[in-house]
Structures are given as C-alpha cells and as structure tokens.
Short mmCIF file of C-alpha atoms in Angstrom, two decimals:
data_model
loop_
_atom_site.label_atom_id
_atom_site.label_comp_id
_atom_site.label_asym_id
_atom_site.label_seq_id
_atom_site.Cartn_x
_atom_site.Cartn_y
_atom_site.Cartn_z
CA MET Z 1 223.72 113.53 -3.48
CA ILE Z 2 226.47 111.84 -1.45
CA GLY Z 3 225.69 109.63 1.52
CA PHE Z 4 228.44 109.60 4.13
CA LEU Z 5 228.85 106.45 6.21
CA ILE Z 6 230.77 106.78 9.48
CA LEU Z 7 231.98 104.19 11.98
CA ALA Z 8 232.50 105.98 15.30
CA HIS Z 9 233.40 104.99 18.84
CA ALA Z 10 234.92 108.09 20.50
CA ASP Z 11 235.01 111.91 20.45
CA PRO Z 12 231.43 113.17 20.02
CA VAL Z 13 232.64 116.78 19.69
CA HIS Z 14 234.66 115.90 16.60
CA LEU Z 15 231.75 113.94 15.13
CA GLU Z 16 229.52 117.01 15.50
CA ARG Z 17 232.08 119.12 13.61
CA LEU Z 18 232.55 116.44 10.96
CA SER Z 19 228.82 115.98 10.33
CA SER Z 20 228.37 119.75 10.01
CA ALA Z 21 231.22 119.96 7.49
CA LEU Z 22 229.57 117.24 5.35
CA ARG Z 23 226.22 118.99 5.12
CA PRO Z 24 223.93 119.32 3.20
CA HIS Z 25 224.62 115.68 2.35
CA PRO Z 26 223.07 113.02 4.62
CA VAL Z 27 225.32 111.47 7.25
CA PHE Z 28 224.79 108.00 8.73
CA VAL Z 29 226.67 106.87 11.83
CA HIS Z 30 227.15 103.51 13.44
CA LEU Z 31 228.26 104.15 17.01
CA ASP Z 32 229.99 101.24 18.68
CA ARG Z 33 227.53 99.68 21.10
CA LYS Z 34 230.22 99.73 23.78
CA THR Z 35 229.85 103.54 23.72
CA LYS Z 36 226.82 105.15 25.37
CA LEU Z 37 224.65 107.05 22.89
CA ASP Z 38 223.87 110.15 24.95
CA ASN Z 39 223.08 113.79 24.18
CA ARG Z 40 226.71 114.58 23.42
CA TRP Z 41 226.53 112.23 20.44
CA ARG Z 42 223.03 113.24 19.42
CA ALA Z 43 224.28 116.81 18.91
CA ALA Z 44 225.77 115.59 15.63
CA ARG Z 45 223.71 116.30 12.52
CA ALA Z 46 223.46 112.66 11.60
CA GLU Z 47 221.25 109.59 11.67
CA PHE Z 48 222.43 106.94 14.11
CA VAL Z 49 221.87 103.46 12.74
CA GLU Z 50 220.06 100.99 15.00
CA PRO Z 51 220.37 98.35 16.25
CA ARG Z 52 224.02 98.93 17.11
CA ILE Z 53 226.58 96.18 17.58
CA PRO Z 54 229.84 96.10 19.59
CA VAL Z 55 232.73 96.71 17.18
CA TYR Z 56 236.27 95.45 17.61
CA TRP Z 57 239.29 96.66 15.65
CA GLY Z 58 240.31 94.14 13.02
CA GLY Z 59 237.24 91.99 13.61
CA VAL Z 60 234.40 90.87 11.38
CA SER Z 61 232.17 93.13 13.50
CA GLN Z 62 233.56 96.03 11.44
CA VAL Z 63 232.16 94.42 8.29
CA HIS Z 64 228.76 93.85 9.90
CA ALA Z 65 228.60 97.47 11.13
CA THR Z 66 229.58 98.77 7.68
CA LEU Z 67 226.93 96.63 5.99
CA ARG Z 68 224.31 98.03 8.37
CA LEU Z 69 225.37 101.54 7.42
CA MET Z 70 225.25 100.74 3.73
CA ARG Z 71 221.83 99.08 3.95
CA ARG Z 72 220.27 101.88 5.99
CA ALA Z 73 221.59 104.63 3.74
CA TYR Z 74 220.71 102.75 0.56
CA ASP Z 75 217.15 101.96 1.62
CA SER Z 76 216.28 105.26 3.28
CA GLN Z 77 217.33 107.73 0.59
CA PRO Z 78 217.01 106.68 -3.07
CA SER Z 79 218.38 110.10 -4.07
CA ILE Z 80 221.85 109.16 -2.85
CA SER Z 81 224.00 108.54 -5.93
CA HIS Z 82 227.32 107.83 -4.19
CA PHE Z 83 228.38 106.46 -0.81
CA VAL Z 84 231.57 107.50 0.98
CA MET Z 85 232.97 105.44 3.87
CA LEU Z 86 234.71 107.33 6.69
CA SER Z 87 235.88 106.84 10.26
CA GLY Z 88 234.83 109.05 13.12
CA ALA Z 89 238.34 110.54 13.11
CA CYS Z 90 238.16 111.84 9.51
CA TYR Z 91 237.73 115.47 8.49
CA PRO Z 92 237.59 117.07 5.02
CA LEU Z 93 240.60 119.20 4.03
CA LYS Z 94 238.63 120.95 1.31
CA HIS Z 95 235.06 122.17 0.93
CA ILE Z 96 232.63 119.35 0.41
CA ASP Z 97 231.52 120.83 -2.93
CA GLU Z 98 234.94 119.97 -4.36
CA LEU Z 99 234.43 116.32 -3.46
CA LYS Z 100 231.00 116.40 -5.08
CA GLN Z 101 232.46 117.84 -8.29
CA PHE Z 102 235.26 115.27 -8.27
CA ILE Z 103 232.82 112.36 -7.93
CA GLU Z 104 230.36 113.73 -10.48
CA ALA Z 105 233.14 114.13 -13.06
CA GLU Z 106 233.21 110.31 -13.33
CA PRO Z 107 229.87 109.15 -11.95
CA ASP Z 108 230.50 105.45 -12.64
CA ARG Z 109 233.93 105.40 -11.05
CA CYS Z 110 234.38 103.12 -8.03
CA HIS Z 111 237.01 104.81 -5.91
CA MET Z 112 238.55 101.70 -4.41
CA LYS Z 113 242.12 100.48 -4.82
CA TYR Z 114 243.21 96.99 -3.92
CA HIS Z 115 246.08 94.48 -3.94
CA ARG Z 116 245.77 90.87 -5.01
CA VAL Z 117 246.50 88.95 -1.83
CA ASP Z 118 248.38 86.02 -3.37
CA THR Z 119 251.07 88.43 -4.61
CA ALA Z 120 252.00 89.51 -1.06
CA PRO Z 121 253.07 87.07 1.69
CA ARG Z 122 252.21 89.52 4.48
CA LEU Z 123 248.68 89.94 3.19
CA SER Z 124 248.31 86.17 2.85
CA ASP Z 125 249.37 85.87 6.49
CA ALA Z 126 246.71 88.36 7.60
CA LEU Z 127 244.07 86.55 5.55
CA LEU Z 128 244.86 82.87 6.06
CA ASN Z 129 246.42 82.47 9.51
CA ARG Z 130 243.87 82.00 12.26
CA ARG Z 131 243.01 85.02 14.38
CA HIS Z 132 240.13 86.11 16.57
CA ARG Z 133 239.68 89.88 16.80
CA ASP Z 134 236.09 90.07 18.03
CA SER Z 135 234.67 89.52 21.49
CA ILE Z 136 235.26 86.33 23.46
CA LEU Z 137 233.79 87.55 26.74
CA PRO Z 138 230.47 89.50 26.83
CA TRP Z 139 231.04 93.03 25.51
CA TRP Z 140 229.26 94.62 28.46
CA LEU Z 141 231.73 92.91 30.79
CA THR Z 142 234.92 93.96 29.01
CA SER Z 143 233.64 97.51 28.43
CA ARG Z 144 233.30 98.04 32.20
CA SER Z 145 236.37 96.26 33.51
CA ARG Z 146 240.01 96.73 32.57
CA SER Z 147 240.81 93.39 34.16
CA PHE Z 148 238.37 91.53 31.91
CA ARG Z 149 239.76 93.34 28.87
CA GLN Z 150 243.19 92.04 29.78
CA VAL Z 151 241.80 88.52 30.20
CA GLU Z 152 240.24 88.76 26.74
CA ARG Z 153 243.54 89.86 25.20
CA ILE Z 154 245.22 86.85 26.78
CA LEU Z 155 242.51 84.52 25.46
CA ARG Z 156 242.88 85.94 21.93
CA LYS Z 157 246.65 85.47 22.01
CA THR Z 158 246.26 81.95 23.38
CA TYR Z 159 243.93 81.09 20.50
CA GLU Z 160 246.39 82.41 17.91
CA VAL Z 161 249.38 80.63 19.43
CA THR Z 162 247.64 77.28 19.86
CA SER Z 163 246.26 77.49 16.30
CA ARG Z 164 249.68 77.87 14.67
CA PRO Z 165 250.45 74.13 14.52
CA LEU Z 166 247.36 73.74 12.34
CA GLY Z 167 249.00 75.87 9.67
CA ALA Z 168 247.44 78.44 7.39
CA ARG Z 169 243.92 77.90 6.10
CA ARG Z 170 243.19 77.37 2.41
CA TRP Z 171 241.33 80.05 0.49
CA PRO Z 172 238.01 78.30 -0.31
CA PHE Z 173 237.00 80.28 -3.40
CA THR Z 174 237.99 80.03 -7.06
CA SER Z 175 238.32 83.81 -7.48
CA PRO Z 176 241.28 85.46 -5.72
CA ALA Z 177 241.17 87.54 -2.55
CA TYR Z 178 241.92 91.26 -2.59
CA HIS Z 179 242.97 93.75 0.07
CA GLY Z 180 242.70 97.53 0.33
CA SER Z 181 241.79 100.51 2.46
CA ALA Z 182 238.64 100.36 4.57
CA TYR Z 183 237.68 103.81 3.23
CA TRP Z 184 236.22 104.20 -0.23
CA ALA Z 185 233.67 106.02 -2.40
CA LEU Z 186 231.26 103.96 -4.52
CA PRO Z 187 228.32 104.68 -6.83
CA ARG Z 188 224.88 103.41 -5.95
CA ALA Z 189 224.80 100.48 -8.38
CA SER Z 190 227.99 98.98 -6.99
CA VAL Z 191 226.72 99.36 -3.41
CA ALA Z 192 223.55 97.50 -4.39
CA TYR Z 193 225.69 94.73 -5.86
CA ILE Z 194 227.82 94.44 -2.70
CA LEU Z 195 224.74 94.30 -0.48
CA ASP Z 196 223.21 91.57 -2.62
CA ARG Z 197 226.41 89.54 -2.69
CA ALA Z 198 226.92 89.95 1.06
CA ALA Z 199 223.47 88.47 1.69
CA SER Z 200 224.00 85.54 -0.69
CA PRO Z 201 225.27 82.11 0.44
CA THR Z 202 228.67 82.88 -1.09
CA GLY Z 203 228.81 86.21 0.71
CA GLN Z 204 227.93 84.57 4.01
CA GLN Z 205 230.64 81.95 3.42
CA LEU Z 206 233.12 84.75 2.77
CA LEU Z 207 232.09 86.51 5.98
CA SER Z 208 232.45 83.28 7.93
CA PHE Z 209 235.94 82.70 6.56
CA LEU Z 210 237.06 86.27 7.23
CA ALA Z 211 235.89 86.04 10.84
CA GLY Z 212 239.17 84.17 11.38
CA SER Z 213 241.31 86.76 9.58
CA MET Z 214 242.94 90.06 10.50
CA ALA Z 215 241.24 93.32 9.42
CA CYS Z 216 238.29 91.67 7.64
CA ASP Z 217 236.91 94.99 6.38
CA GLU Z 218 240.07 95.44 4.31
CA PHE Z 219 239.35 92.18 2.46
CA PHE Z 220 235.59 91.73 2.27
CA PHE Z 221 234.42 94.65 0.12
CA HIS Z 222 237.47 94.62 -2.12
CA THR Z 223 237.21 90.90 -2.87
CA ILE Z 224 233.56 91.32 -3.86
CA LEU Z 225 234.13 94.40 -6.01
CA ALA Z 226 237.28 93.09 -7.72
CA SER Z 227 235.40 89.95 -8.80
CA SER Z 228 232.34 91.86 -10.01
CA PRO Z 229 231.29 93.55 -13.26
CA PHE Z 230 232.10 96.84 -11.51
CA SER Z 231 235.82 96.08 -11.36
CA LYS Z 232 236.26 97.76 -14.75
CA TYR Z 233 235.09 101.02 -13.16
CA ALA Z 234 237.26 100.69 -10.05
CA THR Z 235 240.37 102.70 -9.32
CA GLY Z 236 241.63 99.17 -9.41
CA GLU Z 237 244.44 96.80 -8.66
CA ILE Z 238 247.81 98.23 -7.66
CA PRO Z 239 251.14 96.48 -6.98
CA TYR Z 240 251.84 95.52 -3.39
CA GLN Z 241 254.88 97.48 -2.16
CA GLY Z 242 255.40 96.72 1.52
CA ALA Z 243 254.45 94.91 4.71
CA LEU Z 244 251.22 96.02 6.37
CA TYR Z 245 251.03 93.60 9.27
CA PRO Z 246 253.59 91.78 11.40
CA SER Z 247 253.87 88.08 10.75
CA ALA Z 248 253.55 87.22 14.45
#
C-alpha cells in the first residue's frame, strides 16, 4: 500500500479530485494553518494532520510540516510500504495502479535524485547565505492584512541585505550537503531512518542550520538520505546542470 503525503494551502476542489484519484491508498494532508479548515476541505477523502502549523514557501516550516505528515502516516498505518510526497497542485497523469506496479517492481528503490551542493555555486548560495523565509510577524496578523504582509517582506529583505557583510556561513558537518526536488517516493525503512535522524541531535542541528537557508525542504531530506545506508538504493546523485536560484 502507498501512503500519499500532501502539503496543501489552496484549492479545496482540486484536493478533493486529487484524493479521489489516489484511492484506495490512504491520503494524508497537512493544510497550512493560515488556511481555514472548513467543509470545503473536509470533502476530500483524506486525513488532515493535526496540529497544523503555518507554512511559508522556502522556509523550514515546510520541513516541519513534511515531518508531521511522515510521522502520522508511518505511525497510523503499518501496512503502508511506500510513501509518496506531493503538493496540493499535483495530479496523476496515469491510473494509480501503474504507479503501484512501478514502485513494486523495485520495492527497495528510493526514488530521490539529488545534486552535491559543493559542486554548484548557485546551490551553495541558497544553502550558505543567510535568509529568513518563515514568519517574522505573527502568522494570524499577516494572513489577515496585506499591509502587514508587505511589512514582513520588507523585514525579510532587510535581514538578508544587512547579513551580507557577514559573508556565507560554513557548512558545520563532515558529510556533504545535497539538494533535490521536494517530491519523492520512499520505502518504509528509509522513511523510518529519516524520522529517526530528524529527531536526533544531529538532525536538530541540521534543521537549525537550514532555517537560515533557502528552500530547506530541498536540502534536508536529501542530505540525510545521501549520507545513509539507503543511498545505494536511491535514484541517486546527478550532475548539476544549471542555476536554480538567483544569487541576489
């Protein structure tokens, strides 16, 4: 059985269609706390993970929300053999049975590609230069007022500009950092490993460091998996071929 993990923040009608298309497999949704969980959302055939947290694009909040999804799905249904990460904007192009057959053909395969960060200056910039993508003002304030959202954007930019004279941070770990897509498909054993590592002192240190990076969820899971015994089962490391983020 596949467990689908979805980060959503908008379009409850699409989520209802998506969750129906993924059945009979269980679907777990983390709905951004800034979005009201009303009957439009509850029409989806899915379990909404609680407690919810406010999620910000590019912020470490995306990692925390993903870990909550992983933990809930892992603990609640031992029959789930594989976990697939999606966004609320995804939709399958083929019947879900084809995905099941594809995954079951190589049950130990970790479908996660990644780049080694120190081979790509643009990725190093996203990882090491100081950024703040999560909330500065209370989420309930910025979610209700466009003016406060603008103030928060200004505060974020001010932080980044004033931090530049400090220079890039040093990577504090002996193993290298890796970067890849936020969407992946992993077998149960590798998910258990990631959850354990995330809860460890080293995992917490990694989370703390990435809180000052851009797009933390594109570094956190890949760095853990690439440095684990499961790396030999991963789709694996691929050459970096282009800029993903602006340097400014």
